[in-house]
Coordinates of C-alpha atoms in Angstrom, one line a residue:
Chain T
M1206 CA 94.2 134.9 56.9
N1207 CA 96.2 134.3 53.8
D1208 CA 95.4 136.8 51.1
K1209 CA 97.6 135.3 48.3
T1210 CA 95.4 134.8 45.3
G1211 CA 94.8 131.5 43.6
K1212 CA 91.7 129.3 43.4
I1213 CA 92.9 126.6 45.7
K1214 CA 93.6 129.1 48.5
I1215 CA 90.1 130.4 48.4
K1216 CA 88.6 127.2 49.5
K1217 CA 91.1 126.9 52.4
K1218 CA 90.5 130.4 53.5
S1219 CA 86.7 129.9 53.7
Q1220 CA 87.2 126.8 55.7
A1221 CA 89.4 128.6 58.2
G1222 CA 86.9 131.4 58.2
D1223 CA 84.1 129.1 58.9
I1224 CA 85.9 127.7 61.9
W1225 CA 86.8 131.2 63.1
R1226 CA 83.2 132.3 62.8
R1227 CA 81.9 129.3 64.7
F1228 CA 84.6 130.0 67.3
L1229 CA 83.5 133.6 67.7
K1230 CA 79.8 132.6 68.2
N1231 CA 80.9 130.6 71.3
K1232 CA 80.8 133.2 74.1
T1233 CA 82.8 131.1 76.6
A1234 CA 85.4 130.4 74.1
V1235 CA 85.8 134.0 73.3
L1236 CA 86.0 134.8 77.0
G1237 CA 88.8 132.2 77.2
L1238 CA 90.6 133.9 74.3
V1239 CA 90.2 137.3 75.8
I1240 CA 91.6 136.2 79.2
F1241 CA 94.4 134.3 77.6
S1242 CA 95.3 137.3 75.4
I1243 CA 95.4 139.6 78.4
I1244 CA 97.7 137.1 80.3
M1245 CA 99.9 136.9 77.2
L1246 CA 100.1 140.6 76.9
T1247 CA 100.8 140.9 80.6
A1248 CA 103.7 138.5 80.2
I1249 CA 105.1 140.3 77.1
F1250 CA 104.8 143.8 78.6
A1251 CA 105.4 143.0 82.2
D1252 CA 108.2 145.5 82.5
L1253 CA 105.9 148.3 81.3
I1254 CA 103.1 147.4 83.8
I1255 CA 105.3 147.4 86.9
P1256 CA 109.1 147.4 87.4
Y1257 CA 110.7 144.1 88.2
D1258 CA 112.6 145.5 91.2
K1259 CA 109.4 145.8 93.3
G1260 CA 109.0 142.1 93.2
I1261 CA 112.6 141.2 94.0
T1262 CA 113.8 143.9 96.5
Q1263 CA 113.2 142.9 100.1
N1264 CA 111.6 145.4 102.3
I1265 CA 111.2 144.1 105.8
L1266 CA 109.3 147.2 107.0
E1267 CA 106.5 146.5 104.6
R1268 CA 106.3 142.7 105.1
L1269 CA 103.1 140.8 105.3
Q1270 CA 100.8 143.7 104.5
G1271 CA 97.3 142.9 103.3
P1272 CA 96.0 144.1 99.9
S1273 CA 96.0 148.0 99.7
A1274 CA 96.2 150.8 97.2
A1275 CA 100.0 150.7 97.4
H1276 CA 100.2 146.9 97.1
W1277 CA 97.2 145.6 95.2
F1278 CA 97.8 142.0 96.2
G1279 CA 99.6 142.8 99.5
T1280 CA 103.2 141.9 100.3
D1281 CA 104.9 138.7 101.2
N1282 CA 107.1 137.7 104.2
F1283 CA 110.1 139.6 102.6
G1284 CA 108.0 142.7 102.0
R1285 CA 108.0 142.1 98.2
D1286 CA 105.0 143.3 96.2
I1287 CA 102.9 140.2 95.4
F1288 CA 101.2 141.9 92.4
T1289 CA 104.6 142.5 90.8
R1290 CA 105.6 138.9 91.4
V1291 CA 102.3 137.6 89.9
V1292 CA 102.7 139.8 86.8
H1293 CA 106.3 138.9 86.2
G1294 CA 105.7 135.3 87.1
S1295 CA 103.5 134.9 84.1
R1296 CA 106.5 134.9 81.9
N1297 CA 108.0 131.7 83.3
S1298 CA 104.8 129.8 83.5
L1299 CA 103.7 130.6 80.0
L1300 CA 107.1 129.8 78.6
V1301 CA 107.3 126.4 80.2
G1302 CA 103.7 125.6 79.3
I1303 CA 103.8 126.5 75.7
G1304 CA 107.4 125.4 75.0
A1305 CA 106.9 121.9 76.5
V1306 CA 103.7 121.3 74.6
A1307 CA 105.0 122.6 71.2
I1308 CA 108.0 120.4 71.2
G1309 CA 106.3 117.5 72.9
I1310 CA 103.3 117.4 70.5
T1311 CA 105.6 117.5 67.4
V1312 CA 107.6 114.5 68.5
G1313 CA 104.7 112.6 70.1
G1314 CA 102.4 113.3 67.3
L1315 CA 104.7 111.9 64.7
L1316 CA 105.3 108.7 66.6
G1317 CA 101.6 108.4 67.5
S1318 CA 100.4 108.8 64.0
V1319 CA 102.8 106.2 62.6
A1320 CA 101.9 103.8 65.4
G1321 CA 98.1 104.3 65.0
F1322 CA 98.1 104.1 61.2
Y1323 CA 100.3 101.2 60.6
G1324 CA 99.6 99.1 63.7
G1325 CA 101.4 95.8 63.9
K1326 CA 105.1 95.7 64.7
I1327 CA 105.8 99.4 64.5
D1328 CA 102.9 100.0 66.8
S1329 CA 104.1 97.5 69.4
V1330 CA 107.7 98.8 69.3
I1331 CA 106.6 102.4 69.8
G1332 CA 104.0 101.4 72.3
R1333 CA 106.5 99.4 74.3
I1334 CA 109.0 102.3 74.6
M1335 CA 106.2 104.7 75.5
D1336 CA 104.8 102.3 78.0
T1337 CA 108.2 102.1 79.7
I1338 CA 108.5 105.9 80.1
M1339 CA 104.8 106.1 81.0
S1340 CA 105.1 103.5 83.7
I1341 CA 107.3 105.9 85.6
P1342 CA 104.8 108.2 87.4
L1343 CA 105.0 111.6 85.6
M1344 CA 105.6 113.8 88.5
L1345 CA 108.5 111.5 89.7
L1346 CA 110.1 111.4 86.3
V1347 CA 110.0 115.2 86.0
L1348 CA 111.2 115.7 89.6
S1349 CA 114.2 113.3 89.2
L1350 CA 115.0 114.8 85.8
V1351 CA 115.0 118.3 87.2
T1352 CA 117.2 117.1 90.1
A1353 CA 119.6 115.6 87.7
L1354 CA 119.7 118.4 85.2
G1355 CA 119.6 121.2 87.8
N1356 CA 116.9 123.7 88.8
S1357 CA 116.4 126.1 85.9
L1358 CA 113.7 127.2 83.6
I1359 CA 115.1 125.4 80.5
N1360 CA 115.6 122.2 82.5
V1361 CA 112.1 122.2 83.9
L1362 CA 110.8 122.7 80.3
L1363 CA 113.0 119.8 79.0
A1364 CA 112.0 117.5 81.8
M1365 CA 108.4 118.1 81.3
M1366 CA 108.6 117.6 77.5
I1367 CA 110.4 114.3 77.8
A1368 CA 108.0 113.1 80.5
N1369 CA 105.0 114.0 78.4
I1370 CA 105.8 112.6 75.0
P1371 CA 104.2 109.3 75.7
Q1372 CA 100.9 111.0 76.6
Y1373 CA 100.8 112.8 73.2
V1374 CA 101.7 109.6 71.5
R1375 CA 98.8 107.8 73.2
I1376 CA 96.4 110.6 72.5
V1377 CA 97.3 110.9 68.8
R1378 CA 97.4 107.2 68.4
A1379 CA 93.9 106.9 69.9
A1380 CA 92.6 109.6 67.6
I1381 CA 94.1 108.0 64.5
L1382 CA 92.9 104.5 65.5
S1383 CA 89.3 105.8 65.8
V1384 CA 89.6 107.1 62.3
V1385 CA 91.5 104.2 60.7
G1386 CA 88.7 101.8 61.5
Q1387 CA 86.1 103.8 59.6
D1388 CA 84.7 102.7 56.3
Y1389 CA 85.8 105.7 54.3
I1390 CA 89.5 104.8 55.0
E1391 CA 88.7 101.2 53.9
A1392 CA 87.1 102.7 50.8
A1393 CA 90.1 104.9 50.1
R1394 CA 92.3 101.9 50.4
A1395 CA 90.1 99.9 48.0
C1396 CA 90.5 102.8 45.5
G1397 CA 94.2 102.3 45.6
T1398 CA 95.0 105.6 47.3
S1399 CA 98.6 105.6 48.6
D1400 CA 99.2 105.5 52.4
F1401 CA 100.6 109.0 52.3
A1402 CA 97.6 110.4 50.6
I1403 CA 95.2 108.6 53.0
I1404 CA 97.1 109.9 56.0
V1405 CA 97.2 113.5 54.7
K1406 CA 93.8 113.7 53.1
H1407 CA 91.6 111.5 55.2
V1408 CA 93.2 110.5 58.5
I1409 CA 94.6 113.8 59.7
P1410 CA 91.7 116.0 58.9
N1411 CA 89.4 113.6 60.7
A1412 CA 91.7 113.1 63.7
V1413 CA 93.1 116.5 64.1
G1414 CA 90.2 118.0 66.1
P1415 CA 90.7 116.1 69.3
I1416 CA 94.5 116.5 69.0
I1417 CA 94.3 120.3 68.7
V1418 CA 91.8 120.4 71.6
Q1419 CA 94.1 118.2 73.7
A1420 CA 97.2 120.4 72.8
T1421 CA 95.4 123.6 73.9
M1422 CA 94.5 122.0 77.2
A1423 CA 97.9 120.4 77.5
V1424 CA 99.4 123.9 77.8
G1425 CA 97.2 124.4 80.8
T1426 CA 98.2 121.1 82.3
M1427 CA 101.9 121.9 81.8
I1428 CA 101.5 125.1 83.6
L1429 CA 99.8 123.3 86.4
N1430 CA 102.6 120.7 86.5
A1431 CA 105.3 123.3 86.4
A1432 CA 103.5 125.1 89.3
G1433 CA 103.4 121.8 91.2
I1434 CA 107.1 121.2 90.7
S1435 CA 108.0 124.7 92.0
F1436 CA 105.5 124.2 94.8
L1437 CA 107.6 121.2 96.0
G1438 CA 110.6 123.6 95.9
M1439 CA 112.2 121.8 93.0
G1440 CA 111.7 124.0 89.9
I1441 CA 112.6 127.6 89.3
Q1442 CA 114.1 128.9 92.5
P1443 CA 113.2 132.1 94.4
P1444 CA 113.7 135.0 94.3
T1445 CA 112.8 134.6 90.6
P1446 CA 109.0 135.1 90.6
E1447 CA 107.1 132.0 89.7
W1448 CA 103.5 131.2 90.7
G1449 CA 104.2 127.7 92.0
S1450 CA 107.2 128.7 94.1
M1451 CA 105.2 131.7 95.5
L1452 CA 102.7 129.2 96.8
N1453 CA 105.5 127.2 98.3
E1454 CA 107.0 130.2 100.1
G1455 CA 103.6 131.4 101.2
K1456 CA 102.4 128.0 102.5
Q1457 CA 103.8 128.5 106.0
F1458 CA 102.1 131.9 106.3
M1459 CA 98.8 131.0 104.8
T1460 CA 96.9 130.4 108.1
M1461 CA 97.6 134.0 109.2
Y1462 CA 97.8 135.7 105.8
P1463 CA 95.7 133.8 103.3
Y1464 CA 96.0 136.5 100.6
I1465 CA 99.7 135.4 100.1
V1466 CA 98.5 132.0 98.6
V1467 CA 95.2 133.2 97.1
F1468 CA 96.5 135.4 94.3
P1469 CA 99.2 133.2 92.7
G1470 CA 96.8 130.3 92.8
I1471 CA 94.1 132.4 91.0
A1472 CA 96.7 133.4 88.4
I1473 CA 97.6 129.7 87.7
G1474 CA 93.9 128.8 87.6
L1475 CA 92.8 131.6 85.4
T1476 CA 95.5 130.8 82.8
A1477 CA 94.6 127.2 82.7
L1478 CA 90.9 128.0 82.7
A1479 CA 91.3 130.4 79.7
L1480 CA 93.2 127.6 77.8
N1481 CA 90.5 125.1 78.7
L1482 CA 87.7 127.4 77.5
M1483 CA 89.6 128.0 74.2
G1484 CA 90.2 124.3 73.8
D1485 CA 86.5 123.6 74.2
G1486 CA 85.5 126.3 71.8
L1487 CA 88.0 125.1 69.3
R1488 CA 86.6 121.6 69.6
D1489 CA 83.1 122.8 68.8
A1490 CA 84.3 125.0 66.0
L1491 CA 86.3 122.3 64.4
D1492 CA 83.6 119.7 64.6
P1493 CA 80.4 121.2 63.0
K1494 CA 78.6 117.9 63.2
L1495 CA 78.3 118.4 67.0
K1496 CA 76.4 121.6 66.4
D1497 CA 73.0 121.0 65.1
Chain V
M1377 CA 93.0 86.7 75.0
S1378 CA 94.8 84.9 78.0
K1379 CA 97.7 84.3 75.7
Y1380 CA 97.8 88.0 75.0
I1381 CA 97.7 88.8 78.7
I1382 CA 100.5 86.4 79.5
R1383 CA 102.6 87.8 76.7
R1384 CA 102.1 91.3 78.1
L1385 CA 103.0 90.2 81.6
L1386 CA 106.3 88.7 80.2
I1387 CA 107.0 92.0 78.4
L1388 CA 106.6 93.7 81.8
I1389 CA 110.0 92.3 82.9
P1390 CA 112.1 94.1 80.3
T1391 CA 109.9 97.1 80.8
L1392 CA 110.7 97.2 84.5
L1393 CA 114.4 96.6 83.8
A1394 CA 114.3 99.6 81.5
V1395 CA 112.5 101.7 84.1
I1396 CA 115.1 100.8 86.7
F1397 CA 117.8 101.6 84.2
I1398 CA 116.3 105.0 83.5
V1399 CA 115.7 106.0 87.1
Y1400 CA 119.1 104.6 88.2
F1401 CA 120.7 106.6 85.4
I1402 CA 118.9 109.8 86.1
M1403 CA 119.8 109.6 89.8
D1404 CA 123.4 108.8 88.9
L1405 CA 123.6 112.2 87.1
T1406 CA 122.6 114.1 90.3
P1407 CA 125.5 115.5 92.3
G1408 CA 126.5 114.0 95.6
D1409 CA 127.8 110.7 96.9
P1410 CA 126.5 108.2 99.5
G1411 CA 129.5 108.4 101.7
T1412 CA 129.0 112.0 102.5
L1413 CA 125.3 111.5 102.9
I1414 CA 125.6 108.6 105.4
L1415 CA 128.6 109.8 107.5
G1416 CA 127.7 113.5 107.4
E1417 CA 129.8 116.6 106.8
Q1418 CA 132.2 116.0 109.8
A1419 CA 133.6 112.7 108.4
T1420 CA 137.1 112.8 106.9
Q1421 CA 137.6 112.3 103.2
E1422 CA 139.3 108.9 103.9
E1423 CA 136.2 107.6 105.8
I1424 CA 133.9 108.9 103.1
D1425 CA 136.0 107.2 100.4
A1426 CA 136.1 104.0 102.4
K1427 CA 132.3 104.0 102.8
N1428 CA 131.8 104.7 99.1
E1429 CA 134.1 101.8 98.3
E1430 CA 132.2 99.5 100.7
L1431 CA 128.9 100.4 99.0
G1432 CA 130.4 99.8 95.6
Y1433 CA 129.7 103.4 94.6
N1434 CA 133.0 103.6 92.8
D1435 CA 132.2 100.6 90.5
P1436 CA 131.2 101.5 86.9
F1437 CA 127.5 102.4 86.4
L1438 CA 126.6 99.1 84.6
V1439 CA 128.1 97.0 87.3
R1440 CA 126.1 98.8 90.0
Y1441 CA 123.0 98.5 87.9
V1442 CA 123.4 94.8 87.4
S1443 CA 124.1 94.2 91.1
Y1444 CA 121.1 96.3 92.0
V1445 CA 118.8 94.2 89.7
G1446 CA 120.3 91.0 91.1
D1447 CA 119.5 92.1 94.7
L1448 CA 116.0 93.2 93.6
L1449 CA 115.3 89.7 92.2
H1450 CA 116.0 88.4 95.8
G1451 CA 113.5 90.9 97.1
D1452 CA 116.2 93.1 98.4
M1453 CA 115.9 96.8 97.7
G1454 CA 118.8 97.8 99.8
E1455 CA 119.0 100.2 102.7
S1456 CA 118.2 103.9 102.7
W1457 CA 121.4 106.0 102.7
Q1458 CA 119.6 108.5 104.9
S1459 CA 118.0 106.5 107.6
G1460 CA 119.8 103.1 107.2
R1461 CA 116.4 101.3 107.3
S1462 CA 115.4 98.8 104.7
V1463 CA 113.9 100.5 101.6
M1464 CA 111.2 97.8 101.3
G1465 CA 110.1 98.5 104.9
E1466 CA 110.1 102.2 104.4
I1467 CA 107.9 101.9 101.3
L1468 CA 105.5 99.3 102.8
S1469 CA 104.9 101.5 105.9
R1470 CA 104.0 104.4 103.6
L1471 CA 102.1 102.6 100.9
P1472 CA 98.7 102.3 102.7
V1473 CA 98.3 106.0 102.9
T1474 CA 99.0 106.6 99.2
V1475 CA 96.8 103.7 98.1
T1476 CA 94.0 104.9 100.4
L1477 CA 94.3 108.3 98.9
A1478 CA 94.5 107.2 95.3
V1479 CA 91.7 104.6 95.4
G1480 CA 89.3 106.8 97.3
A1481 CA 89.9 109.7 94.9
I1482 CA 89.5 107.5 91.8
L1483 CA 86.3 106.0 93.0
L1484 CA 84.9 109.4 93.9
G1485 CA 86.1 111.0 90.6
T1486 CA 84.9 108.2 88.4
V1487 CA 81.5 107.7 89.8
V1488 CA 80.6 111.4 90.0
G1489 CA 82.4 112.2 86.7
I1490 CA 80.7 109.5 84.6
L1491 CA 77.3 110.0 86.1
V1492 CA 77.3 113.8 85.7
G1493 CA 78.9 113.4 82.3
I1494 CA 76.1 111.2 81.0
L1495 CA 73.4 113.6 82.4
S1496 CA 75.2 116.5 80.9
A1497 CA 75.3 114.9 77.4
V1498 CA 71.7 113.7 77.5
K1499 CA 70.4 117.1 78.6
Q1500 CA 72.8 119.2 76.4
Y1501 CA 72.6 123.0 76.8
S1502 CA 70.3 122.6 79.9
F1503 CA 71.1 124.5 83.1
L1504 CA 72.5 121.3 84.6
D1505 CA 74.8 120.8 81.6
F1506 CA 75.9 124.4 81.8
S1507 CA 76.7 124.5 85.5
A1508 CA 78.3 121.0 85.5
T1509 CA 80.6 121.9 82.6
A1510 CA 81.4 125.3 84.2
I1511 CA 82.3 123.7 87.6
A1512 CA 84.3 120.9 85.9
M1513 CA 86.2 123.5 83.9
A1514 CA 87.1 125.4 87.0
L1515 CA 88.1 122.3 89.0
A1516 CA 90.3 121.1 86.1
S1517 CA 92.0 124.5 85.8
F1518 CA 93.0 125.3 89.4
P1519 CA 96.0 123.4 90.7
G1520 CA 95.0 120.5 93.1
F1521 CA 97.4 121.6 95.8
W1522 CA 95.9 125.1 95.7
I1523 CA 92.4 123.8 95.9
G1524 CA 93.6 121.8 98.9
M1525 CA 95.0 124.9 100.5
M1526 CA 91.7 126.8 100.0
L1527 CA 89.7 123.8 101.4
I1528 CA 92.0 123.8 104.5
L1529 CA 91.4 127.5 105.0
L1530 CA 87.7 127.0 104.7
F1531 CA 86.9 123.7 106.4
S1532 CA 89.8 123.5 108.9
L1533 CA 90.6 127.1 109.8
Y1534 CA 87.3 129.0 109.6
L1535 CA 84.7 126.3 110.1
G1536 CA 86.9 123.9 112.1
W1537 CA 85.0 120.9 110.8
L1538 CA 87.9 118.8 109.5
P1539 CA 91.6 118.2 110.4
S1540 CA 94.1 119.8 108.0
F1541 CA 97.0 117.4 108.4
G1542 CA 97.9 113.8 109.3
A1543 CA 96.4 110.5 108.3
G1544 CA 94.8 109.2 111.5
S1545 CA 91.1 108.6 110.6
F1546 CA 88.5 108.6 107.9
K1547 CA 88.0 112.3 108.7
H1548 CA 91.6 113.0 107.8
Y1549 CA 91.1 111.7 104.3
I1550 CA 88.0 113.6 103.4
L1551 CA 89.7 116.8 102.3
P1552 CA 92.6 115.0 100.5
W1553 CA 90.2 112.7 98.7
V1554 CA 88.1 115.6 97.5
T1555 CA 91.2 117.6 96.5
T1556 CA 92.7 114.7 94.6
A1557 CA 89.5 113.8 92.9
C1558 CA 88.8 117.3 91.7
P1559 CA 90.8 117.4 88.4
F1560 CA 90.1 113.8 87.9
M1561 CA 86.4 114.1 88.3
A1562 CA 86.5 117.1 85.8
S1563 CA 88.4 115.3 83.1
Q1564 CA 86.2 112.2 83.5
L1565 CA 83.1 114.3 83.2
R1566 CA 84.3 116.2 80.2
M1567 CA 85.5 113.0 78.4
T1568 CA 82.2 111.2 79.1
R1569 CA 80.2 114.2 77.9
T1570 CA 82.2 114.7 74.7
S1571 CA 82.2 111.1 73.8
M1572 CA 78.5 110.6 74.6
L1573 CA 77.6 113.6 72.5
E1574 CA 79.5 112.2 69.6
V1575 CA 77.9 108.8 69.9
I1576 CA 74.4 110.1 70.5
R1577 CA 74.4 111.6 67.0
M1578 CA 75.3 108.3 65.4
D1579 CA 72.9 106.5 63.0
Y1580 CA 72.5 103.4 65.2
I1581 CA 71.2 105.5 68.0
R1582 CA 68.5 106.9 65.7
T1583 CA 67.8 103.4 64.6
A1584 CA 67.4 102.3 68.2
R1585 CA 65.0 105.2 68.8
A1586 CA 63.1 104.4 65.6
K1587 CA 62.5 100.9 66.7
G1588 CA 61.0 102.2 69.9
Q1589 CA 63.7 101.3 72.4
T1590 CA 63.3 103.1 75.7
E1591 CA 65.5 106.1 76.2
S1592 CA 67.3 104.7 79.3
K1593 CA 68.2 101.6 77.4
I1594 CA 69.4 103.6 74.4
I1595 CA 71.7 105.6 76.6
L1596 CA 73.1 102.8 78.8
R1597 CA 73.2 99.9 76.2
H1598 CA 73.9 101.6 72.9
A1599 CA 75.5 105.0 73.6
L1600 CA 77.4 104.5 76.8
R1601 CA 79.2 101.3 75.6
N1602 CA 80.3 103.0 72.5
A1603 CA 81.3 106.1 74.3
L1604 CA 83.4 104.2 76.9
L1605 CA 86.7 103.8 74.9
P1606 CA 88.1 107.3 75.5
V1607 CA 86.6 107.3 79.0
V1608 CA 88.6 104.2 79.9
T1609 CA 91.8 105.7 78.4
I1610 CA 91.4 108.7 80.6
L1611 CA 90.8 106.4 83.6
G1612 CA 94.0 104.6 83.0
I1613 CA 96.1 107.7 82.3
N1614 CA 94.7 109.4 85.4
F1615 CA 95.2 106.5 87.7
G1616 CA 98.8 106.2 86.6
A1617 CA 99.3 110.0 87.0
L1618 CA 97.6 109.8 90.4
L1619 CA 99.9 107.3 91.9
G1620 CA 102.9 109.5 91.4
G1621 CA 101.0 112.7 91.4
T1622 CA 99.7 112.6 94.9
V1623 CA 103.0 114.0 95.9
T1624 CA 101.8 117.6 96.0
I1625 CA 98.6 116.7 97.8
E1626 CA 100.5 114.7 100.3
T1627 CA 102.7 117.7 100.9
V1628 CA 99.8 120.1 101.4
F1629 CA 98.0 117.8 103.9
T1630 CA 101.3 116.5 105.4
L1631 CA 100.2 112.9 104.7
P1632 CA 103.0 110.3 105.4
G1633 CA 102.6 108.6 102.0
V1634 CA 105.0 107.3 99.3
G1635 CA 104.9 110.6 97.6
T1636 CA 106.4 112.5 100.5
L1637 CA 108.9 109.7 101.0
I1638 CA 110.1 110.0 97.4
I1639 CA 110.3 113.8 97.4
E1640 CA 112.4 113.7 100.6
A1641 CA 114.6 111.0 99.1
I1642 CA 115.0 113.0 95.8
R1643 CA 116.0 116.1 97.8
S1644 CA 118.7 114.2 99.8
K1645 CA 119.8 112.0 96.8
D1646 CA 118.8 108.9 98.7
V1647 CA 119.2 106.7 95.5
P1648 CA 118.0 103.4 97.0
V1649 CA 114.8 104.9 98.2
V1650 CA 114.0 106.8 95.0
T1651 CA 114.7 103.8 92.8
G1652 CA 112.9 101.3 95.0
A1653 CA 109.8 103.5 95.4
T1654 CA 109.7 104.4 91.7
V1655 CA 110.1 100.7 90.7
M1656 CA 107.2 99.9 93.0
L1657 CA 104.9 102.6 91.6
A1658 CA 106.0 101.8 88.0
S1659 CA 105.1 98.2 88.4
F1660 CA 101.6 99.3 89.6
V1661 CA 101.2 101.6 86.6
A1662 CA 102.5 98.9 84.1
V1663 CA 99.9 96.4 85.4
L1664 CA 97.3 99.1 85.2
M1665 CA 98.1 99.9 81.6
L1666 CA 97.7 96.2 80.8
V1667 CA 94.3 96.2 82.5
V1668 CA 93.3 99.3 80.4
D1669 CA 94.3 97.5 77.2
V1670 CA 92.4 94.4 78.1
L1671 CA 89.4 96.5 78.9
Y1672 CA 89.6 98.1 75.4
A1673 CA 89.2 94.7 73.9
Y1674 CA 86.1 94.0 76.0
I1675 CA 84.5 97.3 75.2
D1676 CA 85.4 97.4 71.5
P1677 CA 85.1 94.0 69.7
R1678 CA 86.9 95.5 66.6
I1679 CA 90.0 95.9 68.7
K1680 CA 89.6 92.4 70.2
S1681 CA 89.6 90.9 66.7
R1682 CA 92.8 92.7 66.0
Y1683 CA 94.5 90.9 68.9
M1684 CA 93.0 87.6 67.9
K1685 CA 94.4 87.5 64.4
K1686 CA 97.9 87.6 65.7

């Protein structure tokens, strides 16, 4: 990845290369990566694939048509092209998913590693605050936050980030705890290594695997949650295309026109599936001891 | 240990106070006022103002918060702004549905998840392992409410075997249980498998094998117990998420549970109902987290000794 010369870099490069090679050997993980890349590219180049108008303009004459050559995924109750709406909807879902996790894991990870490593008072203070937030059921917290902040993409993202920090703290703390109890940490302490060096050299490399894996999959979970919020009619509002709100709108027509709810659901599921496959592959690639 | 539990229960009180504060504060930010909500659009501004004054809505935020907590201590959650009925009554009438849904789904998910997870780990890379992991992966990836919709289309609409809405009988719960258990079963399976795989490679498992222990004893006594810590974490997190998260499933199957009550209340800014129901669910979750932490100590003696020292 990094071609800057220098002896120290060489070792790093080969390690990343090792992980990458192990990742590529895993067929399902590569499949996940391919699916996810396609979805990412779809989101980025949505306007080139199909114009946004077709998914927004209402056309009553063409309402509730089944899948055909003209409308690959059919049309909804307003005669809008479902394929267009699915393609353009990817933008909102991905943005919310990736954004919420990126910010959440930074904040949560920091708190979690401090809590896990030091234990004692710091641990209980952080734990207490997180327990408080966590004892409010996630969906309710997000829903009330969205109601308070207003229905918009940024607010859904913010609400989900706030509501999810405790989960990251817990995950990171658990990962760190499982490492801190190990003998080699004890040994490093006995050698007089500083806390900082122990955290950076011994704790993080040994605890990072599960955290990266969880983060990859958390993006999928976030996308699912965001879809759930829109499904309840609380998130991003129509006519803006969003997978969850498409399911919400289509709900009342699903008994007669099942295709309305089939395609957006598959889009959500495929995205989350791709992320899960990647997460799994990463886990195996990062942890060679699991591979014989 | 009991000292620890009592201390944790005492800490629950400030935690709940903080939860009420957060929820009350968030709801306070949302636009709208109770006078308009209770009297409707036709009421004059004077009437609305008078109603707001009567409910103490014009008092400062902290005054309202303190008086709410005071009432709560007397077991009074106030009346719904929307229906005028007591909040406690509203919640209690809806609670059985949500609890039935959550507990059933948890049981189904945990039992199936852990069992298949162990099998998958023991027979790694077998056909069973492959198909179980693949199915779990798909179940965890597709949104529960969508799976629910597809199940309705299949079992209610085309096959006509099961009802698609309402909460009358056991039959009504089958689809919601399966739907709710899906992601949960999947995460439980994955976690059990991952964690078993890690443990199975440990030296003490090799030692147990070397001394001629039977395979089933190795798996159940040595491996499973050491692999349970992350599994219990997932159980706790999931159950907590489930209590509030049944809201989408309740919507799909039109089940009259606490979830649908809260979502209706959030939509109409029915603050007493939202706060009351959230506090109720939050207390459940808080107690649950305590149970998880206590379970940790039972499963991992190293953690127990950490508590004991203090």
